[in-house]
Amino acid sequence: ESILSNLQKIEDLRVVSRTSVEKYRNSPKLIREIAGELNVKYFVEGSGQKIGDKIVLHIQLIDASSDRHLWAEQFNRETKDIFALQSEVAKSIADRIHVIITPEESERIDKPPTANLVAYDYFLKGLDLFYKTDREHLEESIVWFKKALQEDNTFARAYADVAIAYYYLDIYQEEKQYTEQ
């Protein structure tokens, strides 16, 4: 998620939202078919594990037209290096597809969303629930976002996602319950 967010900071890249891609999670369609529907050239796949104070990421870059791996790498880092790792992976992907990153874009990619890893962990838990989009999960995501804000009251993305979750809770309601929030 964060690697994709970093890739979105590069003007010459078009990154499709997780919501748009999610419907293909268990699809029997071929990569070429999905790429055509999404109008994309590449896919980034990845998985991650947190083991104690270590993070292990497996990231792959796939050329959609040939369904061929262009690049795959495993990253092992300490959790305290998570933001540097996310920047490194995003820049590696951009480099593999020959996208030029301006100094301003590089600066935005390198800027961590928060300095507080506990807040970031809570935020990610909330984000996972947020993307499930049903009412129960949206409400639960707000709890995690607020826990993140208790840890770091300057965490702008957590504030934004609380607001967006409230918006989605009210979006089709005749009587709005969360306007003030």
Coordinates of C-alpha atoms in Angstrom, one line a residue:
E1 CA 0.0 0.0 0.0
S2 CA 2.7 2.5 1.0
I3 CA 4.9 1.5 -1.9
L4 CA 2.0 2.3 -4.3
S5 CA 1.4 5.6 -2.5
N6 CA 5.0 6.4 -3.1
L7 CA 4.7 5.5 -6.8
Q8 CA 1.7 7.8 -7.1
K9 CA 4.0 10.7 -6.2
I10 CA 5.8 10.2 -9.5
E11 CA 4.1 12.4 -12.1
D12 CA 5.1 10.2 -15.1
L13 CA 3.4 7.1 -13.6
R14 CA -0.3 6.2 -13.6
V15 CA -1.0 4.1 -10.6
V16 CA -4.4 2.4 -10.4
S17 CA -6.1 2.5 -7.0
R18 CA -6.3 -0.6 -4.8
T19 CA -10.1 -0.4 -4.9
S20 CA -10.1 -0.8 -8.7
V21 CA -7.6 -3.7 -8.6
E22 CA -9.2 -5.5 -5.7
K23 CA -12.0 -7.0 -7.8
Y24 CA -9.5 -9.0 -9.7
R25 CA -8.0 -10.7 -6.5
N26 CA -9.5 -14.1 -7.2
S27 CA -10.3 -13.6 -10.9
P28 CA -9.5 -16.4 -13.4
K29 CA -8.6 -13.7 -16.0
L30 CA -5.1 -13.6 -17.5
I31 CA -2.8 -10.7 -16.6
R32 CA -3.1 -9.4 -20.2
E33 CA -6.9 -9.2 -19.9
I34 CA -6.7 -7.4 -16.6
A35 CA -4.1 -5.0 -17.9
G36 CA -6.4 -4.2 -20.9
E37 CA -9.3 -3.5 -18.6
L38 CA -7.3 -1.3 -16.3
N39 CA -5.2 0.2 -19.1
V40 CA -1.9 -0.6 -17.4
K41 CA 1.5 -1.8 -18.6
Y42 CA 2.9 -3.3 -15.4
F43 CA 1.8 -5.0 -12.2
V44 CA 3.4 -4.9 -8.9
E45 CA 2.8 -7.8 -6.6
G46 CA 4.1 -8.2 -3.2
S47 CA 3.7 -9.8 0.2
G48 CA 5.2 -8.9 3.6
Q49 CA 5.8 -10.4 7.0
K50 CA 6.7 -8.9 10.3
I51 CA 8.8 -11.2 12.4
G52 CA 9.7 -9.6 15.7
D53 CA 11.6 -6.4 14.8
K54 CA 12.2 -7.5 11.2
I55 CA 10.2 -7.0 8.0
V56 CA 10.5 -9.3 5.0
L57 CA 9.0 -8.0 1.7
H58 CA 8.8 -10.0 -1.5
I59 CA 8.1 -7.7 -4.4
Q60 CA 7.7 -8.5 -8.1
L61 CA 7.3 -6.3 -11.1
I62 CA 5.5 -8.0 -14.0
D63 CA 5.3 -6.8 -17.6
A64 CA 1.5 -7.1 -18.5
S65 CA 2.0 -7.7 -22.2
S66 CA 4.2 -10.7 -21.8
D67 CA 3.2 -11.8 -18.3
R68 CA 7.0 -11.9 -17.6
H69 CA 8.8 -11.0 -14.4
L70 CA 10.9 -7.9 -15.0
W71 CA 12.2 -7.8 -11.5
A72 CA 11.7 -9.6 -8.2
E73 CA 13.5 -9.1 -5.0
Q74 CA 13.3 -10.0 -1.3
F75 CA 14.0 -7.2 1.2
N76 CA 14.9 -7.9 4.8
R77 CA 15.0 -4.9 7.1
E78 CA 14.4 -3.9 10.7
T79 CA 11.0 -2.3 11.4
K80 CA 12.7 1.0 12.2
D81 CA 13.8 1.2 8.6
I82 CA 10.3 0.7 7.1
F83 CA 10.0 4.1 5.5
A84 CA 13.4 3.9 3.9
L85 CA 12.5 0.5 2.6
Q86 CA 9.3 1.7 1.1
S87 CA 11.1 4.5 -0.6
E88 CA 13.8 2.1 -1.9
V89 CA 11.3 -0.3 -3.3
A90 CA 9.3 2.5 -5.1
K91 CA 12.5 3.9 -6.6
S92 CA 13.7 0.5 -7.7
I93 CA 10.4 -0.1 -9.5
A94 CA 10.6 3.3 -11.2
D95 CA 14.2 2.6 -12.2
R96 CA 13.2 -0.8 -13.7
I97 CA 10.6 0.8 -16.0
H98 CA 12.9 3.7 -16.8
V99 CA 10.8 6.5 -15.2
I100 CA 12.7 9.6 -14.3
I101 CA 12.1 10.8 -10.7
T102 CA 12.5 14.5 -10.2
P103 CA 14.3 15.8 -7.1
E104 CA 11.0 17.1 -5.8
E105 CA 9.3 13.7 -6.3
S106 CA 12.2 12.0 -4.6
E107 CA 11.9 14.3 -1.7
R108 CA 8.1 13.5 -1.4
I109 CA 8.8 9.8 -1.6
D110 CA 11.5 10.0 1.1
K111 CA 9.3 12.0 3.5
P112 CA 7.8 9.6 6.1
P113 CA 4.1 9.9 6.9
T114 CA 5.0 9.9 10.7
A115 CA 8.0 9.4 12.8
N116 CA 6.1 7.2 15.2
L117 CA 6.1 3.5 14.3
V118 CA 3.4 2.6 16.7
A119 CA 1.1 5.2 15.2
Y120 CA 2.0 3.9 11.7
D121 CA 1.2 0.3 12.8
Y122 CA -2.2 1.4 14.1
F123 CA -2.8 3.3 10.9
L124 CA -2.0 0.3 8.7
K125 CA -4.4 -1.8 10.8
G126 CA -7.1 0.8 10.2
L127 CA -6.3 1.0 6.5
D128 CA -6.7 -2.8 6.0
L129 CA -10.2 -2.5 7.6
F130 CA -11.0 0.6 5.6
Y131 CA -10.5 -1.1 2.3
K132 CA -13.1 -3.8 3.2
T133 CA -15.7 -0.9 2.7
D134 CA -18.6 -2.4 4.6
R135 CA -20.1 -0.3 7.5
E136 CA -18.7 -2.5 10.3
H137 CA -15.2 -2.5 9.0
L138 CA -15.3 1.3 8.3
E139 CA -16.3 1.9 11.9
E140 CA -13.6 -0.3 13.1
S141 CA -11.0 1.4 10.9
I142 CA -11.9 4.7 12.6
V143 CA -11.0 3.2 15.9
W144 CA -7.5 2.3 14.6
F145 CA -7.0 5.7 12.9
K146 CA -7.9 7.4 16.1
K147 CA -5.4 5.2 18.0
A148 CA -2.8 6.3 15.5
L149 CA -3.7 9.9 16.2
Q150 CA -3.3 9.4 20.0
E151 CA 0.2 8.3 19.3
D152 CA 1.0 11.1 16.8
N153 CA -1.4 14.0 16.7
T154 CA 0.4 15.4 13.6
F155 CA -0.2 12.3 11.4
A156 CA -2.1 14.0 8.6
R157 CA -2.9 10.9 6.6
A158 CA -4.6 9.4 9.7
Y159 CA -6.8 12.5 10.0
A160 CA -7.6 12.3 6.4
D161 CA -8.7 8.7 6.5
V162 CA -10.8 9.2 9.6
A163 CA -12.7 11.9 7.6
I164 CA -13.0 9.8 4.5
A165 CA -14.3 6.8 6.6
Y166 CA -16.9 9.1 8.2
Y167 CA -17.9 10.4 4.7
Y168 CA -18.4 6.8 3.5
L169 CA -20.5 6.0 6.5
D170 CA -22.8 8.9 5.7
I171 CA -22.7 8.9 1.9
Y172 CA -26.0 7.2 1.1
Q173 CA -27.8 8.1 4.4
E174 CA -30.8 10.3 4.2
E175 CA -30.0 11.7 7.7
K176 CA -26.3 12.3 8.1
Q177 CA -24.8 11.2 11.5
Y178 CA -21.2 12.2 11.1
T179 CA -21.2 15.6 9.6
E180 CA -19.4 17.2 12.5
Q181 CA -16.8 14.5 12.7

